[in-house]
Amino acid sequence: MKLSKVGAAAAVAVALALTATACGSGDSTKPGDTGSSAGAKKDKIVIGIKFDQPGVGLKTPDGKFTGFDVDVATYVAKELGYEPDQIEFKQAVSAERENLISNGDVKLVVASYSINDKRKEKVDFAGPYFLAHQDLLVRADDTSITKAEDLNKKKLCSVTGSTSAQNVKTKLAPEADLLELGGYSECLTGLENKKVDALTTDNSILAGYAAQDKNKGKFKLVGLSLSNENYGIGLKKGDKELQTKVNAAIKKMEADGAWAKAIEKNFGPSGYKAEPAPAVTEGS
């Protein structure tokens, strides 16, 4: 009799422990959840952007993110079901954008990412959402460079993996002394220190640098349209469902006025006049 009482007590203890465990399991949250009511929320989305392009994609010293691409990424993410606090921005340098997408390190890349056939062999795009033109940035007192051909025998800087430098080198000024660095800010330092004669990339990016308070009066855009650069949103190759959703978000952003507001906010202060929103053609 004594033994059976002990056995019964043990059984009760086990039952209570199991009950407590079952109740406690309701408190666990998935990655990205913020509490017991967050079960309906999606996990975070990781988006690749540039960290060093004022007006386009910039990480400020206080850890915030600003720029047109940031606004586009935030809008698109919201249309996909993600609030701003569920977005993780990851640096996407030009030479690593395809790898970041292919390896699954990011879901999307919104990083002044020009659509071209070579890149489309590795990734898919949504958009385009912006049309830029390749230009040159030179020192404000430089009158020797007024066209692309003037770069022959001069030092030209751009970033590794950028289409802009190769466009100049192969088509416009084959005798240019091309220097490719990791970021545009490094090229800008070289331009200011007279180690290079010009920096080439999209006019939107160049305008953002020239408009910074610390750079005002130091540099100028030559004012060329050396190429058409249609910015797209990069995503994993073959993900047609995501491509369709992102295209719809871009169209909605343009239709409801948010696109125009983002243009004015990010480029208006520099005096840069952006092209009208391009037609969304990828995936169609």
mmCIF file of C-alpha atoms in Angstrom:
data_model
loop_
_atom_site.group_PDB
_atom_site.id
_atom_site.type_symbol
_atom_site.label_atom_id
_atom_site.label_comp_id
_atom_site.label_asym_id
_atom_site.label_seq_id
_atom_site.Cartn_x
_atom_site.Cartn_y
_atom_site.Cartn_z
ATOM 1 C CA MET A 1 0.000 0.000 0.000
ATOM 2 C CA LYS A 2 2.792 2.371 0.924
ATOM 3 C CA LEU A 3 4.567 1.624 -2.363
ATOM 4 C CA SER A 4 1.481 2.316 -4.445
ATOM 5 C CA LYS A 5 1.105 5.717 -2.796
ATOM 6 C CA VAL A 6 4.668 6.585 -3.732
ATOM 7 C CA GLY A 7 4.028 5.411 -7.299
ATOM 8 C CA ALA A 8 0.868 7.493 -7.514
ATOM 9 C CA ALA A 9 2.696 10.573 -6.244
ATOM 10 C CA ALA A 10 5.418 10.080 -8.842
ATOM 11 C CA ALA A 11 2.836 9.761 -11.599
ATOM 12 C CA VAL A 12 1.183 13.003 -10.481
ATOM 13 C CA ALA A 13 4.565 14.758 -10.497
ATOM 14 C CA VAL A 14 5.315 13.557 -14.019
ATOM 15 C CA ALA A 15 1.893 14.664 -15.220
ATOM 16 C CA LEU A 16 2.352 18.109 -13.706
ATOM 17 C CA ALA A 17 5.773 18.461 -15.324
ATOM 18 C CA LEU A 18 4.371 17.500 -18.716
ATOM 19 C CA THR A 19 1.518 19.987 -18.311
ATOM 20 C CA ALA A 20 3.950 22.779 -17.417
ATOM 21 C CA THR A 21 6.110 21.951 -20.432
ATOM 22 C CA ALA A 22 3.116 22.034 -22.759
ATOM 23 C CA CYS A 23 1.988 25.412 -21.391
ATOM 24 C CA GLY A 24 5.475 26.821 -21.655
ATOM 25 C CA SER A 25 5.863 25.830 -25.291
ATOM 26 C CA GLY A 26 3.412 28.557 -26.280
ATOM 27 C CA ASP A 27 5.924 31.233 -25.251
ATOM 28 C CA SER A 28 8.589 30.293 -27.779
ATOM 29 C CA THR A 29 8.987 32.589 -30.757
ATOM 30 C CA LYS A 30 10.415 32.123 -34.186
ATOM 31 C CA PRO A 31 13.372 34.211 -35.339
ATOM 32 C CA GLY A 32 12.077 37.674 -36.116
ATOM 33 C CA ASP A 33 9.081 37.430 -33.761
ATOM 34 C CA THR A 34 8.867 40.094 -31.067
ATOM 35 C CA GLY A 35 6.449 38.503 -28.631
ATOM 36 C CA SER A 36 3.531 36.120 -28.145
ATOM 37 C CA SER A 37 1.371 38.126 -30.564
ATOM 38 C CA ALA A 38 4.064 38.124 -33.223
ATOM 39 C CA GLY A 39 3.291 34.642 -34.492
ATOM 40 C CA ALA A 40 1.430 36.128 -37.458
ATOM 41 C CA LYS A 41 4.358 38.332 -38.441
ATOM 42 C CA LYS A 42 6.928 37.212 -40.971
ATOM 43 C CA ASP A 43 10.569 36.767 -40.164
ATOM 44 C CA LYS A 44 13.010 39.478 -41.166
ATOM 45 C CA ILE A 45 13.991 40.153 -44.770
ATOM 46 C CA VAL A 46 17.629 40.834 -45.660
ATOM 47 C CA ILE A 47 18.167 43.376 -48.437
ATOM 48 C CA GLY A 48 21.479 44.347 -49.980
ATOM 49 C CA ILE A 49 22.134 48.065 -50.471
ATOM 50 C CA LYS A 50 25.134 50.317 -50.916
ATOM 51 C CA PHE A 51 26.536 51.828 -47.725
ATOM 52 C CA ASP A 52 28.655 54.568 -49.324
ATOM 53 C CA GLN A 53 26.474 56.332 -51.911
ATOM 54 C CA PRO A 54 24.946 59.599 -50.630
ATOM 55 C CA GLY A 55 21.458 60.141 -52.011
ATOM 56 C CA VAL A 56 21.261 56.523 -53.205
ATOM 57 C CA GLY A 57 22.306 54.197 -50.381
ATOM 58 C CA LEU A 58 24.226 55.436 -47.367
ATOM 59 C CA LYS A 59 24.885 54.186 -43.860
ATOM 60 C CA THR A 60 25.300 57.245 -41.668
ATOM 61 C CA PRO A 61 27.726 57.417 -38.702
ATOM 62 C CA ASP A 62 24.815 56.908 -36.298
ATOM 63 C CA GLY A 63 23.885 53.640 -37.994
ATOM 64 C CA LYS A 64 20.861 54.841 -39.973
ATOM 65 C CA PHE A 65 20.238 54.208 -43.657
ATOM 66 C CA THR A 66 19.257 56.898 -46.150
ATOM 67 C CA GLY A 67 18.897 57.283 -49.894
ATOM 68 C CA PHE A 68 16.548 56.611 -52.787
ATOM 69 C CA ASP A 69 17.388 52.897 -52.927
ATOM 70 C CA VAL A 70 16.679 52.620 -49.198
ATOM 71 C CA ASP A 71 13.255 54.206 -49.700
ATOM 72 C CA VAL A 72 12.493 51.880 -52.618
ATOM 73 C CA ALA A 73 13.639 48.838 -50.624
ATOM 74 C CA THR A 74 11.532 49.846 -47.623
ATOM 75 C CA TYR A 75 8.439 50.373 -49.775
ATOM 76 C CA VAL A 76 8.855 47.058 -51.604
ATOM 77 C CA ALA A 77 9.476 45.196 -48.339
ATOM 78 C CA LYS A 78 6.255 46.604 -46.888
ATOM 79 C CA GLU A 79 4.330 45.386 -49.927
ATOM 80 C CA LEU A 80 5.849 41.953 -49.303
ATOM 81 C CA GLY A 81 4.592 42.032 -45.710
ATOM 82 C CA TYR A 82 7.605 43.355 -43.792
ATOM 83 C CA GLU A 83 7.632 46.401 -41.529
ATOM 84 C CA PRO A 84 10.750 48.616 -41.377
ATOM 85 C CA ASP A 85 11.901 46.984 -38.134
ATOM 86 C CA GLN A 86 11.912 43.600 -39.892
ATOM 87 C CA ILE A 87 14.359 44.752 -42.572
ATOM 88 C CA GLU A 88 18.054 43.977 -42.191
ATOM 89 C CA PHE A 89 20.192 46.000 -44.586
ATOM 90 C CA LYS A 90 23.377 44.281 -45.688
ATOM 91 C CA GLN A 91 26.231 45.953 -47.553
ATOM 92 C CA ALA A 92 26.287 44.910 -51.204
ATOM 93 C CA VAL A 93 29.469 46.094 -52.882
ATOM 94 C CA SER A 94 29.339 46.012 -56.675
ATOM 95 C CA ALA A 95 31.542 42.952 -57.154
ATOM 96 C CA GLU A 96 29.584 40.825 -54.648
ATOM 97 C CA ARG A 97 25.965 41.478 -55.592
ATOM 98 C CA GLU A 98 25.426 38.307 -57.639
ATOM 99 C CA ASN A 99 27.135 36.169 -54.998
ATOM 100 C CA LEU A 100 25.011 37.600 -52.199
ATOM 101 C CA ILE A 101 21.859 36.672 -54.104
ATOM 102 C CA SER A 102 23.016 33.258 -55.337
ATOM 103 C CA ASN A 103 24.291 32.233 -51.884
ATOM 104 C CA GLY A 104 21.048 33.263 -50.201
ATOM 105 C CA ASP A 105 22.734 35.918 -48.048
ATOM 106 C CA VAL A 106 20.104 38.443 -49.164
ATOM 107 C CA LYS A 107 16.575 38.172 -50.519
ATOM 108 C CA LEU A 108 16.836 41.275 -52.680
ATOM 109 C CA VAL A 109 19.531 43.662 -53.862
ATOM 110 C CA VAL A 110 18.533 47.313 -54.284
ATOM 111 C CA ALA A 111 21.928 48.862 -54.862
ATOM 112 C CA SER A 112 22.168 51.057 -57.987
ATOM 113 C CA TYR A 113 22.139 47.691 -59.747
ATOM 114 C CA SER A 114 22.089 48.191 -63.522
ATOM 115 C CA ILE A 115 20.270 45.497 -65.480
ATOM 116 C CA ASN A 116 22.397 43.853 -68.160
ATOM 117 C CA ASP A 117 22.568 40.517 -69.974
ATOM 118 C CA LYS A 118 25.733 39.337 -68.254
ATOM 119 C CA ARG A 119 24.218 39.766 -64.806
ATOM 120 C CA LYS A 120 20.964 38.143 -65.929
ATOM 121 C CA GLU A 121 22.883 34.933 -66.551
ATOM 122 C CA LYS A 122 23.281 34.641 -62.773
ATOM 123 C CA VAL A 123 20.320 36.498 -61.232
ATOM 124 C CA ASP A 124 16.873 37.774 -62.150
ATOM 125 C CA PHE A 125 15.700 41.361 -61.875
ATOM 126 C CA ALA A 126 12.468 43.164 -61.118
ATOM 127 C CA GLY A 127 11.894 46.630 -62.525
ATOM 128 C CA PRO A 128 13.538 48.767 -63.696
ATOM 129 C CA TYR A 129 12.639 51.419 -61.132
ATOM 130 C CA PHE A 130 15.115 54.165 -62.096
ATOM 131 C CA LEU A 131 17.005 55.391 -65.167
ATOM 132 C CA ALA A 132 20.440 56.935 -64.682
ATOM 133 C CA HIS A 133 23.143 57.926 -67.159
ATOM 134 C CA GLN A 134 26.860 57.373 -66.817
ATOM 135 C CA ASP A 135 28.786 60.602 -66.319
ATOM 136 C CA LEU A 136 32.159 61.850 -65.099
ATOM 137 C CA LEU A 137 33.021 63.709 -61.907
ATOM 138 C CA VAL A 138 36.107 65.936 -62.015
ATOM 139 C CA ARG A 139 37.641 68.595 -59.828
ATOM 140 C CA ALA A 140 35.781 71.895 -60.001
ATOM 141 C CA ASP A 141 38.737 73.754 -61.520
ATOM 142 C CA ASP A 142 39.482 71.111 -64.181
ATOM 143 C CA THR A 143 38.699 72.328 -67.702
ATOM 144 C CA SER A 144 40.672 69.630 -69.529
ATOM 145 C CA ILE A 145 37.935 66.991 -69.456
ATOM 146 C CA THR A 146 34.763 67.861 -71.343
ATOM 147 C CA LYS A 147 34.122 64.571 -73.152
ATOM 148 C CA ALA A 148 34.933 60.903 -72.674
ATOM 149 C CA GLU A 149 37.790 60.909 -75.178
ATOM 150 C CA ASP A 150 39.638 63.414 -72.995
ATOM 151 C CA LEU A 151 40.265 60.569 -70.542
ATOM 152 C CA ASN A 152 42.864 58.998 -72.830
ATOM 153 C CA LYS A 153 46.250 59.147 -71.054
ATOM 154 C CA LYS A 154 44.496 60.273 -67.855
ATOM 155 C CA LYS A 155 43.773 58.396 -64.647
ATOM 156 C CA LEU A 156 40.184 57.218 -64.324
ATOM 157 C CA CYS A 157 38.734 55.716 -61.152
ATOM 158 C CA SER A 158 35.709 53.496 -60.602
ATOM 159 C CA VAL A 159 34.793 50.540 -58.403
ATOM 160 C CA THR A 160 35.525 46.879 -58.941
ATOM 161 C CA GLY A 161 32.580 45.169 -60.625
ATOM 162 C CA SER A 162 31.055 48.355 -62.017
ATOM 163 C CA THR A 163 29.939 48.452 -65.647
ATOM 164 C CA SER A 164 30.846 52.132 -65.928
ATOM 165 C CA ALA A 165 34.618 51.767 -65.942
ATOM 166 C CA GLN A 166 34.600 48.988 -68.504
ATOM 167 C CA ASN A 167 32.291 51.012 -70.731
ATOM 168 C CA VAL A 168 34.830 53.834 -70.836
ATOM 169 C CA LYS A 169 37.838 51.560 -71.153
ATOM 170 C CA THR A 170 36.503 49.397 -73.967
ATOM 171 C CA LYS A 171 34.362 51.828 -75.948
ATOM 172 C CA LEU A 172 35.134 55.463 -75.225
ATOM 173 C CA ALA A 173 38.703 55.994 -74.033
ATOM 174 C CA PRO A 174 40.758 52.802 -74.465
ATOM 175 C CA GLU A 175 43.972 54.554 -73.448
ATOM 176 C CA ALA A 176 42.620 55.694 -70.101
ATOM 177 C CA ASP A 177 44.612 54.532 -67.092
ATOM 178 C CA LEU A 178 41.894 52.701 -65.192
ATOM 179 C CA LEU A 179 42.064 52.300 -61.413
ATOM 180 C CA GLU A 180 39.396 50.107 -59.798
ATOM 181 C CA LEU A 181 38.925 50.419 -56.032
ATOM 182 C CA GLY A 182 36.563 48.904 -53.490
ATOM 183 C CA GLY A 183 34.277 51.910 -53.078
ATOM 184 C CA TYR A 184 33.400 55.245 -54.638
ATOM 185 C CA SER A 185 34.452 57.127 -51.523
ATOM 186 C CA GLU A 186 37.999 55.856 -52.089
ATOM 187 C CA CYS A 187 37.884 57.157 -55.662
ATOM 188 C CA LEU A 188 36.614 60.498 -54.397
ATOM 189 C CA THR A 189 39.550 60.789 -52.017
ATOM 190 C CA GLY A 190 41.908 60.046 -54.898
ATOM 191 C CA LEU A 191 40.209 62.683 -57.030
ATOM 192 C CA GLU A 192 40.508 65.301 -54.304
ATOM 193 C CA ASN A 193 44.185 64.436 -53.749
ATOM 194 C CA LYS A 194 44.878 64.564 -57.518
ATOM 195 C CA LYS A 195 45.891 60.924 -57.647
ATOM 196 C CA VAL A 196 43.187 60.381 -60.274
ATOM 197 C CA ASP A 197 41.699 62.794 -62.818
ATOM 198 C CA ALA A 198 38.105 61.623 -62.938
ATOM 199 C CA LEU A 199 35.580 59.343 -61.299
ATOM 200 C CA THR A 200 32.990 57.622 -63.442
ATOM 201 C CA THR A 201 29.694 56.037 -62.504
ATOM 202 C CA ASP A 202 26.026 56.914 -62.727
ATOM 203 C CA ASN A 203 25.128 60.593 -62.559
ATOM 204 C CA SER A 204 22.754 59.973 -59.656
ATOM 205 C CA ILE A 205 25.614 58.669 -57.522
ATOM 206 C CA LEU A 206 28.009 61.407 -58.591
ATOM 207 C CA ALA A 207 25.407 64.068 -57.839
ATOM 208 C CA GLY A 208 24.969 62.672 -54.342
ATOM 209 C CA TYR A 209 28.684 62.955 -53.626
ATOM 210 C CA ALA A 210 29.010 66.434 -55.117
ATOM 211 C CA ALA A 211 26.051 67.661 -53.043
ATOM 212 C CA GLN A 212 27.476 66.602 -49.679
ATOM 213 C CA ASP A 213 28.280 69.586 -47.465
ATOM 214 C CA LYS A 214 31.940 68.571 -47.169
ATOM 215 C CA ASN A 215 32.290 68.372 -50.973
ATOM 216 C CA LYS A 216 30.428 71.479 -52.097
ATOM 217 C CA GLY A 217 32.537 73.520 -54.492
ATOM 218 C CA LYS A 218 35.199 70.827 -54.853
ATOM 219 C CA PHE A 219 33.803 68.776 -57.733
ATOM 220 C CA LYS A 220 31.554 69.052 -60.764
ATOM 221 C CA LEU A 221 29.735 66.727 -63.117
ATOM 222 C CA VAL A 222 30.911 66.993 -66.719
ATOM 223 C CA GLY A 223 27.304 66.553 -67.854
ATOM 224 C CA LEU A 224 27.590 63.576 -70.203
ATOM 225 C CA SER A 225 25.200 60.718 -70.934
ATOM 226 C CA LEU A 226 27.671 57.962 -71.715
ATOM 227 C CA SER A 227 25.172 55.149 -71.218
ATOM 228 C CA ASN A 228 21.670 54.344 -70.036
ATOM 229 C CA GLU A 229 21.648 52.565 -66.675
ATOM 230 C CA ASN A 230 18.311 50.989 -65.775
ATOM 231 C CA TYR A 231 18.354 50.123 -62.069
ATOM 232 C CA GLY A 232 16.643 46.861 -61.194
ATOM 233 C CA ILE A 233 16.038 44.908 -58.015
ATOM 234 C CA GLY A 234 18.137 41.743 -58.048
ATOM 235 C CA LEU A 235 16.679 38.460 -56.832
ATOM 236 C CA LYS A 236 17.361 34.727 -57.038
ATOM 237 C CA LYS A 237 17.244 33.359 -60.558
ATOM 238 C CA GLY A 238 14.030 31.510 -61.316
ATOM 239 C CA ASP A 239 11.971 32.997 -58.468
ATOM 240 C CA LYS A 240 9.133 34.195 -60.704
ATOM 241 C CA GLU A 241 6.686 34.553 -57.829
ATOM 242 C CA LEU A 242 8.925 37.008 -56.005
ATOM 243 C CA GLN A 243 9.745 38.826 -59.247
ATOM 244 C CA THR A 244 6.021 39.326 -59.946
ATOM 245 C CA LYS A 245 5.378 40.650 -56.429
ATOM 246 C CA VAL A 246 8.321 43.074 -56.529
ATOM 247 C CA ASN A 247 7.278 44.351 -59.967
ATOM 248 C CA ALA A 248 3.793 45.009 -58.604
ATOM 249 C CA ALA A 249 5.273 46.914 -55.650
ATOM 250 C CA ILE A 250 7.392 49.090 -57.955
ATOM 251 C CA LYS A 251 4.369 49.920 -60.115
ATOM 252 C CA LYS A 252 2.331 50.789 -57.034
ATOM 253 C CA MET A 253 5.093 53.036 -55.682
ATOM 254 C CA GLU A 254 5.160 54.948 -58.958
ATOM 255 C CA ALA A 255 1.351 55.178 -59.180
ATOM 256 C CA ASP A 256 0.665 56.425 -55.649
ATOM 257 C CA GLY A 257 3.255 59.222 -55.725
ATOM 258 C CA ALA A 258 5.704 57.656 -53.269
ATOM 259 C CA TRP A 259 8.321 57.259 -56.018
ATOM 260 C CA ALA A 260 8.222 60.955 -56.926
ATOM 261 C CA LYS A 261 8.429 61.957 -53.257
ATOM 262 C CA ALA A 262 11.490 59.757 -52.757
ATOM 263 C CA ILE A 263 13.144 61.322 -55.818
ATOM 264 C CA GLU A 264 12.569 64.839 -54.521
ATOM 265 C CA LYS A 265 13.698 64.000 -50.989
ATOM 266 C CA ASN A 266 16.957 62.360 -52.031
ATOM 267 C CA PHE A 267 17.992 64.204 -55.195
ATOM 268 C CA GLY A 268 16.169 67.535 -55.043
ATOM 269 C CA PRO A 269 18.705 69.310 -52.798
ATOM 270 C CA SER A 270 21.557 68.593 -55.260
ATOM 271 C CA GLY A 271 19.724 70.083 -58.215
ATOM 272 C CA TYR A 272 19.929 66.749 -60.030
ATOM 273 C CA LYS A 273 17.005 66.216 -62.370
ATOM 274 C CA ALA A 274 16.020 62.576 -62.533
ATOM 275 C CA GLU A 275 14.442 60.947 -65.561
ATOM 276 C CA PRO A 276 10.747 59.973 -65.343
ATOM 277 C CA ALA A 277 10.067 56.536 -63.895
ATOM 278 C CA PRO A 278 10.875 53.878 -66.515
ATOM 279 C CA ALA A 279 8.354 51.237 -67.548
ATOM 280 C CA VAL A 280 8.616 47.968 -65.637
ATOM 281 C CA THR A 281 9.645 45.378 -68.227
ATOM 282 C CA GLU A 282 11.543 42.584 -66.434
ATOM 283 C CA GLY A 283 9.699 39.285 -66.260
ATOM 284 C CA SER A 284 7.175 40.262 -68.887
#
